[in-house]
Amino acid sequence: MEQFITFGIVGLTTAAIYAIISSGLVVTFTTTGVFNFAHGATGMMAAFSYWQLSVGWGWPVWLSVAVVLLVLAPAFGLLVERLLRPVQRLGEAEKLVMTIALLSGLIALARWIWNPIKARSLPTFFNEQQPFHIGSATITWHQALTMIVAVAVALGLRVLMFNTRTGAEMRATVDDRALVGLTGADPVRANRVAWILGTVLAALGGVLIAPMVALEATQLSLLIVSAYAAAIFGRLKSLPMTFVGAVVVGCMEAYMAGYLPQNDYLPGLRLAAPAILLLLALLLFPHGRLRGRDRNLSQVPVPTVRGTFAFAGVIVAFGIILATVLGEGDLITYGQIFAFGVIAMSFVPLVGYAGQISLAQLSMAGIGAIVCAHLGADGQWWALLAAMVVSGVAGAIVAIPALRLSGVYLALGTAAIAVVLDRWIFSMPSFEVFGKEIKFFNQGSVDLVGPNLFGFRIDTPAELTVFAASCLALVTIGVAALRRGRLGRQLIALRDSEAAYATLGGSLLMMKTVVFAISAGIAGLGGALYGMQLQSVAPEQFNFIAGLGIFLIAVVGGLGVVGNGLFTGTMIAGPLHAIVALWPGAQNLVQTLPAAAGLAYGSGAVDDGVVPSMRKEWEATFRDTLVVSTLVGWVVVLWLLRLGDVINGYVFFAGIVLGVLAARIWSNSRRQAPPGPDAPVEDIPVEWWGVKRPWTPEDQEVLDRAVATRG
């Protein structure tokens, strides 16, 4: 009994911290409508700042706490409110991008400022005081302080929300933001108060939990998963139920640590328990099943057949060029462009076409790598197909909770699945089911080899690079064909309005199952190609945080276009690696660049994604046959010179860049030149219809002629 009470005290202490953190999350979400994935990272930064002030610089504890909670946290809250204000007009995926970018950026920034190799720890509050006893239970002053603060936060939030004008404005902003402005209140001020309050509560939780855990950026940031589960108990609305959820999560973790049997299969279960509880809470508690039309949905272009095959040819040509001009060491790094491109393409039908948010795509890629490693140990070509099928089945299983969830709830559900796979399933040893041995990474890594195709073994980095490029080209053609077909139109209808789609007789279960299976199968193929390129992969390479980075860059690229795969793969394994190779000291800076791109995208600096913007800018250039033919000839000449060792790799790639820029300038000059009397009139392509541009005198003439004709 004494042990039971002891674990209960530990659980209540942890629950108090989760209650503080999750209450800040609920306040922010209910007021602004933005679910802050970076909430835990905010507490992490507060914990590191507290360590820097109190331990690193030797400031008094009371002064360090005051500076963190009363100066740094409110200032950061105001900054976040200003950064995230534009996301009110965006869709669900784009809203998540801003907070995911903030999460990635804060983790990278913390690793940059505080060397992750160095171990850090913080003393507990009042550690010089002797613990006291209540019956047989021993309670430290830090534990008591934590519980007292949690009770004070609960009472303070109750008073603020229901007994002050500011609280009334915050609650009214949730119901009708426009109406609040008409009554003379200021919704922007309510948002600022919510962000400041949420940030301070996250910082308070970070400061309280920091002495109880190791100061590590990723670990502290992912403690928010437990707070997610507590917040879902309150359906992201009710603060009392959020505190109840925190007690459930905290006590569950404590009692599992104390009473769960010790074996090789269960340690990961303790780590994944909050994510499992989060998933169960999402599935059991009522949420809206059908969502209406999102605001400002961007159009999903229909790729042309000619353009798709031309782009697929460019992908294969790019793979051949890399395979012939780079050495084996560089190919292992830069050849990953095409594997990551395939994984990124899995987001296009799922998120871009169907509007279903998934943060578990890299986990599906991990499943594909595992299947290919175990079934294709001798290079069996069909192991790639098996990887796609098994990953597709896993994706279909993920679609089951997707039927009940949507928007941010679906993102949380898939995030919970990714964390469970990352922390528990992938780390399990082998086991038997009905006499069949089941293996994952088997508490280590798995080796992958290239396939045998028509008696030809693909095993060198160059061959694998060309093979992966060919796979990305085929996936690109397949996703484009999907968009042009009947299934693609159904997915777009599902994205526009699930309620309308179901009302018109569409099967939500069938359609979501199909699109999740297709996207997971594509991701599984990408995971297998990734493992082949590296020859050996471990579960850490398919963890939840790494998957967030891919999702971030894919959204920045543009989720509705088939060119996004090559763009995302290039950004992940291309210039970022090249910058670090040329300038090793820039590694920490490079790690923050994807987060900066995500914040720029959410702020409206890039409209509809990088790839659609580039397409609009370069469309006319690539439609100029003379310019394109000359550019292709220039690239071929440079390639032949590189193969003959006349020029080195730097000159080769610099020449390609200069050639592309020169082609753009030449094309612009040709368009601006006055046409001759016999010059053909260029047809306006269908893809340009509906593009907003300034009104010109020529447009007025066309309108006048049309009016005169009808008159």
XYZ file of C-alpha atoms in Angstrom:
711
model
C 0.000 0.000 0.000
C 2.859 2.363 0.813
C 4.328 1.774 -2.637
C 0.956 2.431 -4.239
C 0.653 5.774 -2.448
C 4.215 6.712 -3.374
C 3.570 6.105 -7.052
C 0.315 8.014 -6.697
C 2.164 11.052 -5.338
C 4.607 10.893 -8.251
C 1.706 10.585 -10.675
C -0.127 13.553 -9.185
C 3.037 15.647 -9.397
C 3.429 14.838 -13.072
C -0.304 15.348 -13.571
C -0.055 18.838 -12.087
C 2.582 19.772 -14.671
C 0.544 18.272 -17.518
C -2.495 20.195 -16.273
C -0.590 23.484 -16.355
C 0.786 22.871 -19.858
C -2.444 21.521 -21.355
C -4.544 24.337 -19.897
C -2.378 26.825 -21.791
C -2.892 24.788 -24.937
C -6.678 24.788 -24.478
C -6.818 28.537 -23.785
C -4.862 29.280 -26.963
C -6.892 26.945 -29.157
C -10.318 27.996 -27.920
C -9.516 31.679 -28.373
C -7.562 31.710 -31.631
C -8.592 28.460 -33.344
C -4.926 27.551 -33.869
C -3.656 24.281 -32.390
C -0.094 25.019 -31.287
C 2.130 22.007 -31.970
C 5.039 24.099 -30.685
C 3.490 24.441 -27.228
C 5.843 21.863 -25.735
C 8.845 23.412 -27.492
C 7.933 26.715 -25.832
C 8.182 25.038 -22.436
C 11.461 23.447 -23.535
C 12.961 26.837 -24.395
C 11.793 28.182 -21.033
C 13.488 25.275 -19.236
C 16.772 25.863 -21.073
C 16.557 29.619 -20.422
C 15.972 28.946 -16.721
C 19.012 26.646 -16.670
C 21.131 29.275 -18.426
C 20.177 31.997 -15.969
C 20.299 30.005 -12.728
C 23.082 27.485 -13.408
C 24.986 28.845 -16.382
C 25.190 32.449 -15.191
C 24.619 31.878 -11.475
C 21.597 34.150 -11.041
C 19.397 33.649 -7.968
C 16.618 31.147 -8.498
C 13.825 33.622 -7.766
C 15.231 36.152 -10.225
C 15.726 33.501 -12.935
C 12.137 32.289 -12.571
C 10.817 35.853 -12.625
C 12.748 36.768 -15.789
C 11.614 33.610 -17.601
C 7.942 33.829 -16.619
C 7.396 37.586 -16.526
C 9.710 38.837 -19.287
C 10.831 36.181 -21.763
C 7.624 34.140 -21.937
C 5.228 37.105 -22.471
C 7.566 38.617 -25.062
C 7.734 35.320 -26.909
C 3.945 35.009 -26.709
C 3.539 38.406 -28.386
C 6.010 37.384 -31.086
C 4.176 34.122 -31.761
C 0.825 35.948 -31.914
C 2.225 38.300 -34.541
C 3.723 35.437 -36.547
C 0.607 33.267 -36.441
C -2.007 35.968 -36.970
C -2.135 35.392 -40.770
C -3.003 31.692 -40.382
C -6.648 32.561 -39.610
C -7.301 32.653 -43.370
C -5.567 29.361 -44.151
C -6.779 25.749 -44.308
C -6.087 23.099 -41.670
C -2.857 21.788 -43.220
C -1.473 25.282 -43.658
C -2.358 26.210 -40.073
C -0.451 23.207 -38.821
C 2.549 24.154 -40.937
C 3.136 27.364 -38.999
C 3.176 25.678 -35.592
C 5.133 22.671 -36.897
C 7.661 25.098 -38.386
C 7.873 26.807 -35.020
C 8.379 23.439 -33.308
C 11.185 22.437 -35.687
C 12.781 25.857 -35.463
C 12.791 25.940 -31.663
C 14.326 22.467 -31.432
C 17.025 23.425 -33.951
C 17.631 26.726 -32.156
C 17.964 25.010 -28.779
C 20.468 22.522 -30.203
C 22.369 25.429 -31.740
C 22.575 27.463 -28.516
C 22.998 24.600 -26.048
C 25.277 21.806 -27.251
C 23.200 18.585 -27.081
C 26.304 16.520 -26.316
C 26.763 18.261 -22.953
C 24.622 16.860 -20.121
C 22.633 19.390 -18.113
C 20.510 19.099 -14.998
C 18.620 21.400 -12.667
C 18.126 21.114 -8.898
C 14.581 20.845 -7.620
C 12.999 23.766 -5.834
C 13.617 23.783 -2.066
C 15.981 20.839 -2.435
C 17.760 21.860 0.760
C 14.544 21.338 2.742
C 13.756 17.963 4.229
C 10.715 16.200 2.720
C 7.630 15.892 4.873
C 5.237 12.984 5.405
C 1.507 12.577 5.076
C 0.789 9.220 6.616
C 3.162 6.754 4.985
C 3.737 8.943 1.912
C 6.882 11.046 1.579
C 6.448 14.311 -0.316
C 9.232 16.643 -1.386
C 8.737 20.384 -1.341
C 9.129 20.457 -5.121
C 6.224 18.039 -5.480
C 4.112 20.054 -3.087
C 4.951 23.295 -4.884
C 3.996 21.757 -8.220
C 0.570 20.660 -6.974
C -0.084 24.009 -5.280
C 0.797 25.880 -8.488
C -1.529 23.637 -10.511
C -4.440 24.374 -8.135
C -3.637 28.095 -8.270
C -3.592 27.997 -12.087
C -6.967 26.262 -12.159
C -8.541 28.829 -9.837
C -6.887 31.733 -11.648
C -8.125 30.589 -15.047
C -11.629 30.154 -13.665
C -11.654 33.699 -12.340
C -10.129 35.122 -15.527
C -12.501 33.393 -17.942
C -15.777 33.953 -16.037
C -15.265 36.993 -13.810
C -13.352 39.477 -15.955
C -14.088 41.473 -19.094
C -10.977 40.058 -20.758
C -12.194 36.520 -20.189
C -15.608 37.394 -21.609
C -13.918 38.810 -24.730
C -11.836 35.668 -25.094
C -14.874 33.402 -24.829
C -16.890 35.599 -27.179
C -14.101 35.591 -29.754
C -14.500 31.836 -30.032
C -18.226 32.101 -30.746
C -18.246 34.946 -33.288
C -15.102 36.967 -33.943
C -16.827 39.518 -36.206
C -19.645 40.137 -33.725
C -17.131 40.804 -30.946
C -15.676 43.643 -32.997
C -19.140 45.159 -33.539
C -19.742 45.300 -29.766
C -16.681 47.468 -29.252
C -14.402 44.704 -27.951
C -11.043 43.975 -29.540
C -10.608 40.384 -30.819
C -6.927 41.034 -31.565
C -6.372 41.978 -27.929
C -8.142 38.802 -26.833
C -5.825 36.795 -29.075
C -2.781 38.506 -27.623
C -3.896 37.770 -24.093
C -4.498 34.130 -25.020
C -1.062 33.710 -26.605
C 0.684 35.416 -23.689
C -1.233 33.332 -21.157
C -0.661 30.088 -23.068
C 3.054 30.795 -23.459
C 3.467 31.656 -19.772
C 1.703 28.432 -18.739
C 3.877 26.391 -21.108
C 6.970 28.093 -19.668
C 5.757 27.445 -16.109
C 5.281 23.765 -16.885
C 8.729 23.607 -18.502
C 10.400 25.187 -15.473
C 8.627 22.809 -13.067
C 9.351 19.630 -15.035
C 12.949 20.480 -15.985
C 14.447 19.340 -12.634
C 12.664 15.980 -12.990
C 13.957 15.018 -16.465
C 17.079 15.350 -18.575
C 17.434 18.662 -20.398
C 17.224 17.466 -23.997
C 15.461 19.524 -26.664
C 13.508 16.781 -28.456
C 12.553 14.884 -25.299
C 11.241 17.988 -23.555
C 9.336 19.085 -26.658
C 7.623 15.696 -26.997
C 6.398 15.760 -23.402
C 3.548 17.719 -24.957
C 2.096 14.420 -26.222
C 0.953 13.734 -22.668
C -0.514 17.222 -22.473
C -2.276 16.590 -25.814
C -4.027 13.613 -24.245
C -5.100 15.703 -21.259
C -6.406 18.470 -23.524
C -8.437 15.997 -25.585
C -10.158 14.857 -22.382
C -11.542 18.382 -22.292
C -12.243 18.278 -26.068
C -9.952 21.311 -26.340
C -12.727 23.359 -24.678
C -13.293 22.408 -21.046
C -10.563 23.352 -18.562
C -11.987 21.227 -15.687
C -12.032 18.112 -17.868
C -8.542 18.977 -19.077
C -7.327 18.836 -15.467
C -9.120 15.509 -15.019
C -7.369 14.208 -18.117
C -4.023 15.359 -16.751
C -4.610 13.351 -13.565
C -5.481 10.263 -15.611
C -2.373 10.583 -17.778
C 0.007 11.365 -14.912
C -1.199 8.533 -12.669
C -1.237 6.073 -15.574
C 2.405 6.830 -16.360
C 3.440 6.512 -12.716
C 1.648 3.234 -12.063
C 2.843 1.727 -15.336
C 6.413 2.589 -14.354
C 5.903 0.949 -10.977
C 3.840 -2.135 -11.775
C 4.322 -3.024 -15.434
C 6.218 -6.339 -15.719
C 9.815 -6.112 -16.842
C 10.474 -7.774 -20.218
C 11.813 -6.891 -23.652
C 8.413 -5.992 -25.087
C 6.993 -3.565 -22.527
C 9.563 -0.767 -21.974
C 8.445 0.882 -25.183
C 4.829 0.583 -24.086
C 5.530 2.875 -21.148
C 6.982 5.468 -23.508
C 4.096 5.142 -25.951
C 1.342 5.029 -23.299
C 0.460 8.769 -23.517
C 0.141 8.499 -27.303
C -2.086 5.416 -26.948
C -4.247 7.238 -24.432
C -4.410 10.234 -26.778
C -5.613 8.029 -29.628
C -8.211 6.340 -27.431
C -9.479 9.707 -26.191
C -9.799 10.933 -29.765
C -11.772 7.860 -30.764
C -14.003 7.591 -27.707
C -14.913 11.212 -27.036
C -17.444 12.799 -29.394
C -16.171 15.053 -32.166
C -17.792 16.387 -35.303
C -17.676 13.667 -37.938
C -18.294 15.753 -41.023
C -16.686 19.087 -41.696
C -17.852 21.739 -44.061
C -15.895 23.651 -46.640
C -12.604 25.157 -45.457
C -11.962 28.823 -45.999
C -9.898 29.850 -49.011
C -9.283 26.405 -50.421
C -6.654 26.613 -53.132
C -7.422 25.072 -56.501
C -5.811 21.761 -57.410
C -4.531 21.984 -60.998
C -5.152 19.175 -63.476
C -1.750 18.138 -64.888
C -1.533 17.746 -68.647
C -0.441 14.439 -70.154
C 2.332 16.045 -72.177
C 3.635 18.065 -69.250
C 3.555 15.085 -66.902
C 5.578 12.832 -69.187
C 8.015 15.639 -69.924
C 8.509 16.219 -66.195
C 8.962 12.470 -65.602
C 11.659 12.504 -68.269
C 13.369 15.393 -66.504
C 13.385 13.377 -63.261
C 15.023 10.370 -64.929
C 17.526 12.619 -66.731
C 18.350 14.299 -63.427
C 18.986 10.887 -61.851
C 21.264 9.831 -64.741
C 23.235 13.074 -64.493
C 23.741 12.667 -60.741
C 24.731 9.023 -61.172
C 27.383 9.890 -63.755
C 28.936 13.050 -62.287
C 29.006 12.254 -58.549
C 31.194 9.803 -56.684
C 29.848 6.909 -54.620
C 30.088 8.802 -51.339
C 28.158 11.780 -52.674
C 25.573 9.530 -54.324
C 24.699 7.914 -51.005
C 23.824 11.413 -49.760
C 22.326 13.115 -52.799
C 20.745 9.975 -54.211
C 18.274 10.221 -51.331
C 16.588 13.048 -53.263
C 14.430 10.573 -55.161
C 13.568 8.356 -52.175
C 12.438 11.380 -50.152
C 10.641 12.595 -53.276
C 8.585 9.396 -53.386
C 7.730 9.755 -49.681
C 6.711 13.378 -50.275
C 4.500 12.327 -53.192
C 2.413 10.323 -50.730
C 1.136 13.631 -49.337
C -0.218 14.787 -52.719
C -3.208 12.404 -53.079
C -3.859 12.263 -49.337
C -3.537 15.882 -48.228
C -3.480 17.775 -51.519
C -6.356 15.963 -53.261
C -8.455 14.509 -50.426
C -7.684 17.043 -47.676
C -6.898 14.323 -45.106
C -4.043 15.396 -42.830
C -1.596 12.664 -41.839
C 1.567 13.068 -39.771
C 2.406 9.349 -39.939
C 3.656 9.084 -43.527
C 7.298 8.592 -42.536
C 6.131 5.783 -40.232
C 4.476 4.150 -43.256
C 7.825 4.526 -45.045
C 9.468 2.734 -42.125
C 7.035 -0.164 -42.541
C 7.966 -0.362 -46.222
C 11.669 -0.442 -45.368
C 11.131 -3.249 -42.838
C 9.107 -5.396 -45.249
C 11.588 -4.908 -48.089
C 14.522 -5.731 -45.798
C 13.051 -9.010 -44.578
C 11.450 -10.219 -47.812
C 14.073 -8.910 -50.222
C 17.231 -9.997 -48.424
C 18.496 -11.656 -51.615
C 17.325 -8.920 -53.967
C 13.849 -10.262 -54.766
C 12.197 -7.629 -56.944
C 8.738 -8.441 -55.664
C 9.779 -7.310 -52.175
C 9.178 -3.732 -53.363
C 5.615 -4.643 -54.315
C 5.176 -6.402 -50.975
C 6.440 -3.280 -49.193
C 3.833 -1.205 -50.982
C 1.036 -3.685 -50.242
C 1.844 -4.082 -46.541
C 2.270 -0.325 -46.111
C -1.016 0.162 -47.957
C -2.765 -2.210 -45.552
C -1.286 -0.256 -42.627
C -2.564 2.941 -44.228
C -6.035 1.426 -44.587
C -5.983 0.641 -40.856
C -5.048 4.247 -40.134
C -8.088 5.276 -42.200
C -10.406 3.732 -39.595
C -9.901 6.546 -37.050
C -9.797 8.979 -39.983
C -13.487 8.267 -40.591
C -14.313 9.663 -37.173
C -11.748 12.464 -37.051
C -11.020 15.489 -39.192
C -8.913 18.613 -39.147
C -6.710 19.018 -36.107
C -8.176 15.891 -34.482
C -7.060 13.796 -37.455
C -3.602 15.354 -37.279
C -3.391 14.452 -33.582
C -4.620 10.918 -34.235
C -2.040 10.223 -36.938
C 0.633 11.869 -34.775
C -0.281 9.481 -31.957
C 0.035 6.509 -34.333
C 3.460 7.754 -35.458
C 4.642 8.105 -31.846
C 3.392 4.596 -30.950
C 5.268 3.093 -33.905
C 8.351 5.172 -33.156
C 8.594 4.578 -29.415
C 7.239 1.046 -29.106
C 6.493 -1.045 -32.206
C 9.685 -0.369 -34.144
C 11.837 -1.063 -31.056
C 10.257 -4.442 -30.220
C 12.231 -7.680 -30.602
C 10.947 -10.431 -32.876
C 7.935 -12.502 -31.809
C 5.771 -15.298 -33.183
C 2.142 -15.182 -34.324
C 0.548 -18.538 -35.267
C 3.994 -20.045 -35.702
C 5.233 -17.230 -37.964
C 8.100 -15.059 -36.777
C 7.398 -11.324 -36.983
C 10.367 -8.973 -37.107
C 10.645 -5.213 -37.182
C 14.008 -3.563 -36.602
C 14.668 -6.213 -33.941
C 16.155 -3.632 -31.513
C 18.823 -2.629 -34.005
C 18.954 -1.880 -37.704
C 18.004 -3.765 -40.856
C 20.044 -4.164 -44.027
C 18.609 -3.631 -47.487
C 19.993 -4.543 -50.894
C 19.043 -3.495 -54.395
C 16.608 -5.603 -56.412
C 17.290 -8.089 -59.197
C 15.445 -6.978 -62.342
C 15.490 -9.228 -65.415
C 18.688 -10.870 -64.219
C 20.428 -7.546 -63.614
C 21.444 -6.738 -60.032
C 20.982 -3.104 -59.026
C 23.399 -2.655 -56.171
C 25.830 0.234 -56.779
C 24.933 3.762 -55.591
C 24.789 4.973 -59.198
C 22.422 2.208 -60.266
C 20.244 2.716 -57.206
C 20.072 6.455 -57.903
C 18.830 5.909 -61.452
C 16.408 3.233 -60.241
C 15.022 5.523 -57.524
C 14.673 8.341 -60.071
C 12.749 6.016 -62.372
C 10.457 5.023 -59.481
C 9.807 8.691 -58.666
C 9.001 9.338 -62.337
C 6.510 6.438 -62.382
C 4.901 7.603 -59.140
C 4.615 11.110 -60.579
C 2.850 9.764 -63.676
C 0.569 7.616 -61.512
C -0.437 10.477 -59.195
C -1.081 12.722 -62.208
C -3.261 10.015 -63.777
C -5.113 9.706 -60.472
C -5.890 13.437 -60.509
C -7.151 13.285 -64.108
C -9.400 10.274 -63.492
C -12.746 9.724 -61.842
C -11.173 8.812 -58.509
C -9.273 12.087 -58.491
C -12.480 14.054 -58.984
C -14.063 12.174 -56.111
C -11.092 13.002 -53.878
C -11.404 16.679 -54.735
C -15.112 16.522 -53.875
C -14.228 14.892 -50.556
C -11.728 17.666 -49.890
C -14.227 20.415 -50.695
C -16.912 19.118 -48.340
C -17.174 15.743 -46.635
C -20.778 16.496 -45.699
C -21.770 17.274 -49.282
C -19.884 14.244 -50.584
C -21.706 11.936 -48.169
C -25.059 13.601 -48.898
C -24.662 12.914 -52.626
C -24.159 9.204 -51.977
C -20.396 8.956 -51.641
C -18.937 6.418 -49.218
C -16.631 8.185 -46.789
C -15.307 4.904 -45.399
C -14.444 3.521 -48.818
C -12.913 6.727 -50.169
C -10.808 7.447 -47.075
C -9.644 3.843 -46.921
C -8.616 3.927 -50.584
C -6.729 7.213 -50.416
C -4.959 6.329 -47.146
C -3.949 2.967 -48.628
C -2.658 4.544 -51.848
C -0.649 7.195 -50.042
C 0.767 4.724 -47.522
C 1.763 2.370 -50.361
C 3.648 5.215 -52.043
C 5.349 6.082 -48.758
C 6.282 2.417 -48.254
C 7.977 2.380 -51.661
C 9.885 5.517 -50.712
C 11.008 3.962 -47.428
C 12.304 0.880 -49.240
C 14.232 3.032 -51.743
C 15.635 5.105 -48.887
C 16.862 1.978 -47.115
C 18.438 0.634 -50.312
C 20.326 3.869 -50.847
C 21.719 3.828 -47.293
C 22.043 -0.020 -47.261
C 21.037 -0.040 -43.581
C 18.365 1.864 -41.646
C 17.373 2.126 -37.974
C 14.085 3.175 -36.337
C 15.506 6.599 -35.446
C 15.448 7.505 -39.136
C 11.655 7.106 -39.223
C 10.786 8.935 -36.021
C 7.955 11.381 -35.527
C 10.076 14.547 -35.522
C 11.761 13.627 -38.831
C 8.332 13.038 -40.348
C 7.230 16.516 -39.307
C 10.131 17.986 -41.270
C 9.070 16.209 -44.468
C 5.456 17.290 -43.991
C 6.620 20.863 -43.462
C 8.648 21.071 -46.670
C 5.949 19.260 -48.670
C 3.318 21.819 -47.663
C 5.694 24.678 -48.463
C 6.248 23.133 -51.898
C 2.524 22.877 -52.636
C 0.475 19.809 -51.785
C -1.703 19.839 -54.891
C 0.985 19.583 -57.594
C 2.847 16.513 -58.809
C 6.130 18.425 -59.016
C 6.176 18.585 -55.237
C 7.940 15.230 -54.904
C 11.105 16.312 -56.693
C 11.035 19.692 -54.943
C 10.742 18.202 -51.438
C 13.353 15.527 -52.062
C 15.748 18.102 -53.467
C 15.260 20.432 -50.510
C 15.815 17.664 -47.958
C 18.815 15.940 -49.537
C 20.121 18.569 -51.968
C 21.259 22.113 -51.222
C 21.038 21.765 -47.440
C 23.581 18.926 -47.508
C 25.696 20.846 -50.019
C 25.850 23.932 -47.787
C 27.003 21.852 -44.829
C 29.591 20.060 -46.990
C 31.040 23.375 -48.200
C 30.691 25.151 -44.853
C 30.576 22.688 -41.905
C 30.101 25.517 -39.433
C 26.699 26.291 -40.975
C 25.127 22.998 -39.875
C 23.073 24.556 -37.084
C 21.982 27.412 -39.321
C 20.921 24.979 -42.055
C 18.741 23.056 -39.612
C 16.682 26.185 -39.001
C 16.086 26.922 -42.708
C 13.083 24.549 -43.184
C 11.390 26.190 -40.208
C 12.052 29.629 -41.691
C 10.542 28.476 -44.992
C 7.447 27.194 -43.195
C 6.970 30.473 -41.341
C 7.418 32.415 -44.584
C 4.806 30.244 -46.286
C 2.276 30.690 -43.502
C 2.792 34.440 -43.456
C 1.728 34.643 -47.100
C 5.169 35.261 -48.606
C 4.611 32.295 -50.953
C 1.172 31.938 -52.536
C -0.133 28.361 -52.897
C 3.345 26.883 -52.481
C 6.739 27.215 -54.100
C 6.127 24.808 -57.002
C 2.915 26.489 -58.273
C 4.586 29.895 -57.946
C 7.605 28.684 -59.915
C 5.314 27.196 -62.541
C 3.558 30.519 -63.048
C 6.874 32.330 -63.322
C 8.515 29.861 -65.710
C 5.521 28.620 -67.708
C 6.133 30.908 -70.672
C 9.860 30.136 -70.702
C 9.364 26.394 -70.910
C 6.726 26.803 -73.621
C 9.325 28.499 -75.847
C 10.604 25.634 -77.993
C 13.737 27.430 -79.183
C 14.803 28.444 -75.678
C 14.173 24.986 -74.206
C 16.010 23.220 -77.036
C 19.015 25.497 -76.594
C 19.008 24.946 -72.824
C 18.889 21.159 -73.246
C 21.781 21.308 -75.684
C 23.788 23.432 -73.249
C 23.205 20.910 -70.431
C 24.245 18.018 -72.688
C 27.468 19.825 -73.636
C 28.291 20.480 -69.975
C 27.515 16.858 -69.148
C 29.864 15.554 -71.838
C 32.597 17.915 -70.663
C 32.133 16.645 -67.112
C 32.265 13.010 -68.221
C 35.523 13.779 -70.007
C 36.929 15.434 -66.841
C 37.332 18.699 -68.735
C 35.387 20.514 -65.992
C 34.764 19.614 -62.368
C 31.451 19.146 -60.617
C 31.248 22.698 -59.278
C 31.707 24.188 -62.761
C 29.143 21.722 -64.123
C 26.376 22.652 -61.706
C 27.242 26.358 -61.845
C 27.014 26.189 -65.642
C 23.549 24.624 -65.424
C 22.354 27.375 -63.078
C 23.748 30.089 -65.321
C 22.205 28.412 -68.355
C 18.762 28.346 -66.741
C 19.015 32.027 -65.783
C 20.179 32.940 -69.285
C 17.258 30.979 -70.762
C 14.842 32.961 -68.605
C 16.327 36.300 -69.717
C 16.329 35.243 -73.367
C 12.735 34.043 -73.198
C 11.596 37.310 -71.625
C 13.331 39.332 -74.314
C 11.677 37.231 -77.038
C 8.227 37.791 -75.533
C 8.757 41.533 -75.204
C 9.904 41.932 -78.831
C 7.116 43.231 -81.148
C 5.662 40.388 -83.238
C 6.036 40.429 -87.009
C 3.054 40.653 -89.343
C 3.093 36.924 -89.962
C 3.700 35.899 -86.333
C 1.215 33.274 -85.152
C -1.189 34.183 -82.397
C -0.421 32.110 -79.322
C -3.383 30.332 -77.817
C -3.964 30.987 -74.151
C -3.581 27.616 -72.385
C -6.410 26.359 -70.252
C -4.081 26.345 -67.239
C -3.937 30.155 -67.391
C -7.680 30.672 -67.224
C -8.770 32.329 -64.007
C -5.296 33.645 -63.156
C -5.577 37.092 -61.567
C -3.577 39.850 -63.319
C -3.814 43.631 -63.698
C -6.513 45.003 -66.037
C -4.978 46.228 -69.292
C -6.236 48.488 -72.123
C -6.312 45.430 -74.371
C -8.780 43.802 -71.966
C -11.008 46.868 -72.181
C -10.955 46.670 -75.991
C -11.982 43.008 -75.890
C -14.823 43.848 -73.514
C -16.011 46.754 -75.684
C -16.022 44.596 -78.811
C -17.987 41.890 -77.030
C -20.585 44.394 -75.798
C -20.881 45.942 -79.247
C -21.326 42.551 -80.866
C -24.098 41.550 -78.467
C -25.738 44.974 -78.890
